[in-house]
Amino acid sequence: MSSRKTIALVTGANKGIGFGIVRALCKEFGERGVVYLASRDEGRGEKAVQELKGEGLNPRCIQLDICNNDHISKVADYFRDTYGGLDILVNNAGIAFKAAATEPDSIQAPVTVETNVFATLRLCRALIPLIRSHGRVVTVASQAGSSIYGRLGPDLQKRFKTVTSEQGVIDLMNEFISAAKEEKKKELGWGSSNYGVSKLGVIALTRIQGQDIIKDSSREDILINSCCPGYVDTDMSSHKGPLTIDQGAVTPVYLALLPGGCSHQGLFFYQKAVKDFW
């Protein structure tokens, strides 16, 4: 890479795994990079930045609700106008309803898919064109996605395994939402986990994005992968996970820093190793 600074963006980063990823990237780059901590709420984001500055690190805060298209446009414009592009994008923002949530499936399924799949895809469509040669894109998924794959009906398994376009994944997700609204998820072979299906969706999207970026002859050595960070002690896990946020950041950061010449593309990782479940 040239002597210019490495520019990184981590979404959903004011707490939890995203916060750990920002911390690790700041330590890695020092003065050689600028790491942006993205947060839906600017106040919480600034508080998180100040905490890291207290550790001697120097991240910057940027407001980004991935479900807000205006936010996405402003963030894309910012990195284009300020730096001429972006080197690292870590898609960490996501949601999961608690087991005790009282909202019906007809609400939980579309809200989960909208955030974890559709909003992530819209952000990628805005920012991947800004990723410079030798850049890295990492989407934080979950083994809940690989696990639910094994419980899908055979037709759905085949379709997820062979889907080759973003629109194909969108169609699958919309079918899932319809099944949830009609209370026919199990009957139609979808299993029971809204979160798992949404994470399977982003794993499939990552595979497609990796295949598509290879065809872009205007840039070189851009790697796009997804991963499971492990079961981490965060708000999302109701603090039941055994791993610290810094331990949960290990695999996402590993993928964000893959060296030049690496062939990992469109793959799903767990504990820094490829997990091929298709």
mmCIF file of C-alpha atoms in Angstrom:
data_model
loop_
_atom_site.group_PDB
_atom_site.id
_atom_site.type_symbol
_atom_site.label_atom_id
_atom_site.label_comp_id
_atom_site.label_asym_id
_atom_site.label_seq_id
_atom_site.Cartn_x
_atom_site.Cartn_y
_atom_site.Cartn_z
ATOM 1 C CA MET A 1 0.000 0.000 0.000
ATOM 2 C CA SER A 2 1.117 3.605 -0.465
ATOM 3 C CA SER A 3 2.157 5.949 2.321
ATOM 4 C CA ARG A 4 -1.330 7.435 2.612
ATOM 5 C CA LYS A 5 -3.279 6.602 5.734
ATOM 6 C CA THR A 6 -5.568 3.589 5.856
ATOM 7 C CA ILE A 7 -9.182 4.683 6.282
ATOM 8 C CA ALA A 8 -11.498 2.284 8.132
ATOM 9 C CA LEU A 9 -15.175 2.339 9.063
ATOM 10 C CA VAL A 10 -16.819 0.043 11.621
ATOM 11 C CA THR A 11 -20.603 0.129 11.917
ATOM 12 C CA GLY A 12 -22.562 -0.427 15.134
ATOM 13 C CA ALA A 13 -19.393 0.374 17.042
ATOM 14 C CA ASN A 14 -20.290 2.429 20.118
ATOM 15 C CA LYS A 15 -20.393 -0.779 22.197
ATOM 16 C CA GLY A 16 -19.925 -4.525 22.037
ATOM 17 C CA ILE A 17 -17.968 -6.299 19.312
ATOM 18 C CA GLY A 18 -17.867 -3.204 17.095
ATOM 19 C CA PHE A 19 -16.218 -1.246 19.901
ATOM 20 C CA GLY A 20 -13.665 -4.031 20.282
ATOM 21 C CA ILE A 21 -12.959 -3.985 16.544
ATOM 22 C CA VAL A 22 -12.375 -0.223 16.579
ATOM 23 C CA ARG A 23 -10.029 -0.592 19.542
ATOM 24 C CA ALA A 24 -8.015 -3.315 17.792
ATOM 25 C CA LEU A 25 -7.757 -1.414 14.493
ATOM 26 C CA CYS A 26 -6.669 1.751 16.287
ATOM 27 C CA LYS A 27 -3.920 -0.214 18.034
ATOM 28 C CA GLU A 28 -2.885 -1.786 14.743
ATOM 29 C CA PHE A 29 -2.665 1.412 12.719
ATOM 30 C CA GLY A 30 -1.655 4.085 15.213
ATOM 31 C CA GLU A 31 -0.829 7.197 13.218
ATOM 32 C CA ARG A 32 -0.863 5.188 9.975
ATOM 33 C CA GLY A 33 -4.646 5.038 9.857
ATOM 34 C CA VAL A 34 -7.921 6.742 10.702
ATOM 35 C CA VAL A 35 -10.592 4.509 12.218
ATOM 36 C CA TYR A 36 -14.199 5.692 12.234
ATOM 37 C CA LEU A 37 -16.533 4.468 14.955
ATOM 38 C CA ALA A 38 -20.047 4.565 13.519
ATOM 39 C CA SER A 39 -23.024 4.847 15.834
ATOM 40 C CA ARG A 40 -26.746 5.418 15.322
ATOM 41 C CA ASP A 41 -26.699 7.930 18.181
ATOM 42 C CA GLU A 42 -24.018 10.586 17.865
ATOM 43 C CA GLY A 43 -23.887 11.179 21.620
ATOM 44 C CA ARG A 44 -23.234 7.525 22.412
ATOM 45 C CA GLY A 45 -20.695 7.426 19.626
ATOM 46 C CA GLU A 46 -18.792 10.418 20.988
ATOM 47 C CA LYS A 47 -18.837 8.895 24.473
ATOM 48 C CA ALA A 48 -17.317 5.690 23.070
ATOM 49 C CA VAL A 49 -14.646 7.690 21.221
ATOM 50 C CA GLN A 50 -13.732 9.526 24.417
ATOM 51 C CA GLU A 51 -13.389 6.210 26.246
ATOM 52 C CA LEU A 52 -10.924 4.978 23.644
ATOM 53 C CA LYS A 53 -9.050 8.269 23.681
ATOM 54 C CA GLY A 54 -8.646 7.686 27.407
ATOM 55 C CA GLU A 55 -6.757 4.521 26.422
ATOM 56 C CA GLY A 56 -4.410 6.542 24.230
ATOM 57 C CA LEU A 57 -6.192 5.724 20.972
ATOM 58 C CA ASN A 58 -7.603 8.175 18.472
ATOM 59 C CA PRO A 59 -10.749 6.981 16.646
ATOM 60 C CA ARG A 60 -13.240 9.382 15.118
ATOM 61 C CA CYS A 61 -17.010 9.301 15.439
ATOM 62 C CA ILE A 62 -19.461 9.334 12.564
ATOM 63 C CA GLN A 63 -23.231 9.043 12.831
ATOM 64 C CA LEU A 64 -24.693 6.150 10.870
ATOM 65 C CA ASP A 65 -27.969 4.337 11.286
ATOM 66 C CA ILE A 66 -27.716 1.718 8.553
ATOM 67 C CA CYS A 67 -31.518 1.676 8.276
ATOM 68 C CA ASN A 68 -31.490 5.391 7.407
ATOM 69 C CA ASN A 69 -30.848 5.942 3.697
ATOM 70 C CA ASP A 70 -30.001 9.615 4.239
ATOM 71 C CA HIS A 71 -27.300 8.584 6.716
ATOM 72 C CA ILE A 72 -25.895 6.115 4.188
ATOM 73 C CA SER A 73 -25.755 8.781 1.467
ATOM 74 C CA LYS A 74 -24.082 11.303 3.767
ATOM 75 C CA VAL A 75 -21.487 8.788 4.934
ATOM 76 C CA ALA A 76 -20.680 7.761 1.352
ATOM 77 C CA ASP A 77 -20.339 11.413 0.340
ATOM 78 C CA TYR A 78 -18.129 12.095 3.354
ATOM 79 C CA PHE A 79 -15.589 9.377 2.588
ATOM 80 C CA ARG A 80 -15.612 10.178 -1.112
ATOM 81 C CA ASP A 81 -15.110 13.919 -0.568
ATOM 82 C CA THR A 82 -12.711 13.689 2.401
ATOM 83 C CA TYR A 83 -10.477 10.789 1.430
ATOM 84 C CA GLY A 84 -11.390 9.860 -2.119
ATOM 85 C CA GLY A 85 -12.385 6.411 -0.914
ATOM 86 C CA LEU A 86 -12.257 3.860 1.886
ATOM 87 C CA ASP A 87 -9.885 0.998 2.678
ATOM 88 C CA ILE A 88 -11.684 -1.091 5.300
ATOM 89 C CA LEU A 89 -15.408 -1.544 5.886
ATOM 90 C CA VAL A 90 -16.596 -3.712 8.766
ATOM 91 C CA ASN A 91 -20.343 -4.339 8.671
ATOM 92 C CA ASN A 92 -20.999 -5.015 12.345
ATOM 93 C CA ALA A 93 -24.352 -3.304 12.947
ATOM 94 C CA GLY A 94 -27.252 -5.697 13.441
ATOM 95 C CA ILE A 95 -30.093 -6.685 15.732
ATOM 96 C CA ALA A 96 -31.541 -9.743 17.414
ATOM 97 C CA PHE A 97 -34.799 -9.925 19.330
ATOM 98 C CA LYS A 98 -34.489 -11.345 22.827
ATOM 99 C CA ALA A 99 -35.931 -14.790 23.487
ATOM 100 C CA ALA A 100 -38.486 -13.163 25.775
ATOM 101 C CA ALA A 101 -39.586 -10.601 23.182
ATOM 102 C CA THR A 102 -43.372 -10.300 22.942
ATOM 103 C CA GLU A 103 -43.571 -9.054 19.361
ATOM 104 C CA PRO A 104 -45.173 -11.593 17.011
ATOM 105 C CA ASP A 105 -43.184 -13.299 14.267
ATOM 106 C CA SER A 106 -44.958 -11.119 11.728
ATOM 107 C CA ILE A 107 -43.030 -8.180 13.197
ATOM 108 C CA GLN A 108 -39.804 -9.825 14.339
ATOM 109 C CA ALA A 109 -38.993 -11.434 10.984
ATOM 110 C CA PRO A 110 -39.270 -8.340 8.743
ATOM 111 C CA VAL A 111 -37.523 -6.069 11.261
ATOM 112 C CA THR A 112 -34.645 -8.542 11.665
ATOM 113 C CA VAL A 113 -34.215 -9.047 7.923
ATOM 114 C CA GLU A 114 -34.538 -5.330 7.175
ATOM 115 C CA THR A 115 -31.658 -4.457 9.485
ATOM 116 C CA ASN A 116 -29.360 -7.436 9.152
ATOM 117 C CA VAL A 117 -29.761 -8.042 5.422
ATOM 118 C CA PHE A 118 -31.423 -5.258 3.475
ATOM 119 C CA ALA A 119 -29.859 -2.302 5.312
ATOM 120 C CA THR A 120 -26.436 -3.969 5.247
ATOM 121 C CA LEU A 121 -26.837 -4.535 1.503
ATOM 122 C CA ARG A 122 -27.802 -0.897 0.886
ATOM 123 C CA LEU A 123 -24.736 0.242 2.814
ATOM 124 C CA CYS A 124 -22.518 -2.117 0.830
ATOM 125 C CA ARG A 125 -23.944 -0.846 -2.440
ATOM 126 C CA ALA A 126 -23.038 2.690 -1.397
ATOM 127 C CA LEU A 127 -19.596 1.993 0.045
ATOM 128 C CA ILE A 128 -18.070 -0.964 -1.811
ATOM 129 C CA PRO A 129 -17.680 1.224 -4.931
ATOM 130 C CA LEU A 130 -15.486 3.472 -2.741
ATOM 131 C CA ILE A 131 -13.218 0.653 -1.544
ATOM 132 C CA ARG A 132 -9.753 1.186 -2.991
ATOM 133 C CA SER A 133 -7.395 -1.443 -4.323
ATOM 134 C CA HIS A 134 -6.099 -3.702 -1.519
ATOM 135 C CA GLY A 135 -9.175 -2.862 0.554
ATOM 136 C CA ARG A 136 -11.046 -5.263 2.803
ATOM 137 C CA VAL A 137 -14.767 -5.673 3.543
ATOM 138 C CA VAL A 138 -15.869 -7.782 6.496
ATOM 139 C CA THR A 139 -19.447 -8.592 7.460
ATOM 140 C CA VAL A 140 -20.032 -9.866 10.971
ATOM 141 C CA ALA A 141 -22.447 -12.773 10.615
ATOM 142 C CA SER A 142 -23.007 -15.697 12.971
ATOM 143 C CA GLN A 143 -22.890 -19.465 13.202
ATOM 144 C CA ALA A 144 -26.626 -19.112 13.701
ATOM 145 C CA GLY A 145 -26.641 -18.632 9.918
ATOM 146 C CA SER A 146 -24.617 -21.739 9.121
ATOM 147 C CA SER A 147 -26.615 -23.752 11.666
ATOM 148 C CA ILE A 148 -30.017 -22.788 10.272
ATOM 149 C CA TYR A 149 -28.836 -23.821 6.803
ATOM 150 C CA GLY A 150 -28.700 -27.427 7.941
ATOM 151 C CA ARG A 151 -32.309 -27.224 9.137
ATOM 152 C CA LEU A 152 -33.786 -25.723 5.986
ATOM 153 C CA GLY A 153 -35.860 -27.762 3.599
ATOM 154 C CA PRO A 154 -33.833 -29.340 0.746
ATOM 155 C CA ASP A 155 -35.188 -26.943 -1.886
ATOM 156 C CA LEU A 156 -34.242 -23.912 0.173
ATOM 157 C CA GLN A 157 -30.800 -25.369 0.876
ATOM 158 C CA LYS A 158 -30.216 -25.791 -2.849
ATOM 159 C CA ARG A 159 -31.379 -22.264 -3.596
ATOM 160 C CA PHE A 160 -29.125 -20.693 -0.957
ATOM 161 C CA LYS A 161 -26.185 -22.788 -2.143
ATOM 162 C CA THR A 162 -26.614 -21.850 -5.796
ATOM 163 C CA VAL A 163 -27.900 -18.259 -5.652
ATOM 164 C CA THR A 164 -25.616 -16.021 -7.710
ATOM 165 C CA SER A 165 -27.127 -12.533 -7.446
ATOM 166 C CA GLU A 166 -28.004 -10.020 -4.762
ATOM 167 C CA GLN A 167 -31.546 -9.960 -6.122
ATOM 168 C CA GLY A 168 -31.749 -13.718 -5.658
ATOM 169 C CA VAL A 169 -30.937 -13.308 -1.952
ATOM 170 C CA ILE A 170 -33.454 -10.462 -1.675
ATOM 171 C CA ASP A 171 -36.104 -12.732 -3.181
ATOM 172 C CA LEU A 172 -35.297 -15.489 -0.685
ATOM 173 C CA MET A 173 -35.506 -13.052 2.228
ATOM 174 C CA ASN A 174 -38.839 -11.704 1.036
ATOM 175 C CA GLU A 175 -40.177 -15.251 0.771
ATOM 176 C CA PHE A 176 -39.062 -15.826 4.348
ATOM 177 C CA ILE A 177 -40.815 -12.671 5.542
ATOM 178 C CA SER A 178 -44.013 -13.757 3.784
ATOM 179 C CA ALA A 179 -43.810 -17.193 5.407
ATOM 180 C CA ALA A 180 -43.376 -15.564 8.825
ATOM 181 C CA LYS A 181 -46.336 -13.251 8.307
ATOM 182 C CA GLU A 182 -48.462 -16.196 7.227
ATOM 183 C CA GLU A 183 -47.209 -18.272 10.203
ATOM 184 C CA LYS A 184 -45.880 -20.915 7.810
ATOM 185 C CA LYS A 185 -42.111 -20.792 8.438
ATOM 186 C CA LYS A 186 -41.735 -24.400 9.563
ATOM 187 C CA GLU A 187 -44.316 -25.682 7.109
ATOM 188 C CA LEU A 188 -42.399 -24.106 4.222
ATOM 189 C CA GLY A 189 -39.018 -25.357 5.399
ATOM 190 C CA TRP A 190 -37.554 -22.234 6.986
ATOM 191 C CA GLY A 191 -37.030 -23.456 10.536
ATOM 192 C CA SER A 192 -37.722 -21.141 13.449
ATOM 193 C CA SER A 193 -34.838 -18.652 13.785
ATOM 194 C CA ASN A 194 -35.393 -15.206 12.293
ATOM 195 C CA TYR A 195 -31.884 -14.177 13.332
ATOM 196 C CA GLY A 196 -30.354 -17.331 11.847
ATOM 197 C CA VAL A 197 -32.067 -16.857 8.482
ATOM 198 C CA SER A 198 -30.998 -13.200 8.381
ATOM 199 C CA LYS A 199 -27.374 -14.150 9.047
ATOM 200 C CA LEU A 200 -27.537 -16.887 6.425
ATOM 201 C CA GLY A 201 -28.719 -14.154 4.078
ATOM 202 C CA VAL A 202 -25.671 -11.962 4.700
ATOM 203 C CA ILE A 203 -23.312 -14.942 4.401
ATOM 204 C CA ALA A 204 -24.833 -15.642 0.978
ATOM 205 C CA LEU A 205 -24.581 -11.970 0.030
ATOM 206 C CA THR A 206 -20.920 -11.921 1.028
ATOM 207 C CA ARG A 207 -20.213 -14.905 -1.237
ATOM 208 C CA ILE A 208 -21.862 -13.104 -4.145
ATOM 209 C CA GLN A 209 -20.104 -9.790 -3.422
ATOM 210 C CA GLY A 210 -16.782 -11.587 -3.361
ATOM 211 C CA GLN A 211 -17.477 -13.175 -6.727
ATOM 212 C CA ASP A 212 -18.623 -9.861 -8.190
ATOM 213 C CA ILE A 213 -15.620 -7.822 -7.026
ATOM 214 C CA ILE A 214 -13.232 -10.170 -8.853
ATOM 215 C CA LYS A 215 -14.837 -9.016 -12.108
ATOM 216 C CA ASP A 216 -13.994 -5.342 -11.402
ATOM 217 C CA SER A 217 -10.832 -4.750 -13.427
ATOM 218 C CA SER A 218 -10.540 -1.138 -12.245
ATOM 219 C CA ARG A 219 -9.379 -2.256 -8.784
ATOM 220 C CA GLU A 220 -7.239 -5.106 -7.500
ATOM 221 C CA ASP A 221 -6.815 -7.219 -4.377
ATOM 222 C CA ILE A 222 -10.132 -6.324 -2.714
ATOM 223 C CA LEU A 223 -11.289 -9.110 -0.398
ATOM 224 C CA ILE A 224 -14.846 -9.464 0.908
ATOM 225 C CA ASN A 225 -15.573 -12.055 3.606
ATOM 226 C CA SER A 226 -17.930 -12.749 6.511
ATOM 227 C CA CYS A 227 -17.390 -14.307 9.902
ATOM 228 C CA CYS A 228 -18.813 -15.441 13.203
ATOM 229 C CA PRO A 229 -17.129 -13.588 16.087
ATOM 230 C CA GLY A 230 -18.052 -16.275 18.609
ATOM 231 C CA TYR A 231 -20.425 -16.099 21.562
ATOM 232 C CA VAL A 232 -19.514 -12.775 23.123
ATOM 233 C CA ASP A 233 -20.530 -11.032 26.345
ATOM 234 C CA THR A 234 -22.622 -8.206 24.843
ATOM 235 C CA ASP A 235 -26.047 -6.642 25.192
ATOM 236 C CA MET A 236 -27.191 -8.709 22.204
ATOM 237 C CA SER A 237 -26.320 -11.972 23.973
ATOM 238 C CA SER A 238 -27.806 -10.658 27.250
ATOM 239 C CA HIS A 239 -24.209 -10.900 28.516
ATOM 240 C CA LYS A 240 -24.321 -14.699 28.426
ATOM 241 C CA GLY A 241 -21.386 -15.164 26.057
ATOM 242 C CA PRO A 242 -18.067 -16.343 27.535
ATOM 243 C CA LEU A 243 -15.891 -14.218 25.241
ATOM 244 C CA THR A 244 -14.853 -10.620 25.862
ATOM 245 C CA ILE A 245 -15.510 -8.035 23.160
ATOM 246 C CA ASP A 246 -11.786 -7.988 22.396
ATOM 247 C CA GLN A 247 -11.834 -11.750 21.881
ATOM 248 C CA GLY A 248 -14.912 -11.360 19.682
ATOM 249 C CA ALA A 249 -13.029 -8.810 17.581
ATOM 250 C CA VAL A 250 -10.198 -11.217 16.730
ATOM 251 C CA THR A 251 -11.660 -12.865 13.613
ATOM 252 C CA PRO A 252 -13.241 -9.703 12.124
ATOM 253 C CA VAL A 253 -9.933 -7.867 12.586
ATOM 254 C CA TYR A 254 -8.008 -10.808 11.114
ATOM 255 C CA LEU A 255 -10.132 -10.526 7.957
ATOM 256 C CA ALA A 256 -9.836 -6.726 7.873
ATOM 257 C CA LEU A 257 -6.049 -7.070 7.844
ATOM 258 C CA LEU A 258 -5.613 -9.973 5.411
ATOM 259 C CA PRO A 259 -2.282 -9.492 3.592
ATOM 260 C CA GLY A 260 -1.941 -8.761 -0.084
ATOM 261 C CA GLY A 261 -1.967 -11.805 -2.326
ATOM 262 C CA CYS A 262 -4.368 -13.701 -0.079
ATOM 263 C CA SER A 263 -6.981 -15.720 -1.962
ATOM 264 C CA HIS A 264 -9.757 -15.687 0.664
ATOM 265 C CA GLN A 265 -12.787 -14.334 -1.163
ATOM 266 C CA GLY A 266 -16.502 -14.503 -0.367
ATOM 267 C CA LEU A 267 -15.931 -17.000 2.441
ATOM 268 C CA PHE A 268 -17.349 -17.489 5.936
ATOM 269 C CA PHE A 269 -14.894 -17.724 8.836
ATOM 270 C CA TYR A 270 -15.000 -18.861 12.446
ATOM 271 C CA GLN A 271 -11.988 -18.613 14.745
ATOM 272 C CA LYS A 272 -9.882 -17.332 11.812
ATOM 273 C CA ALA A 273 -10.590 -20.480 9.775
ATOM 274 C CA VAL A 274 -12.890 -21.045 6.798
ATOM 275 C CA LYS A 275 -16.151 -22.747 7.738
ATOM 276 C CA ASP A 276 -17.569 -24.268 4.574
ATOM 277 C CA PHE A 277 -21.075 -25.483 5.297
ATOM 278 C CA TRP A 278 -22.759 -25.234 1.900
#
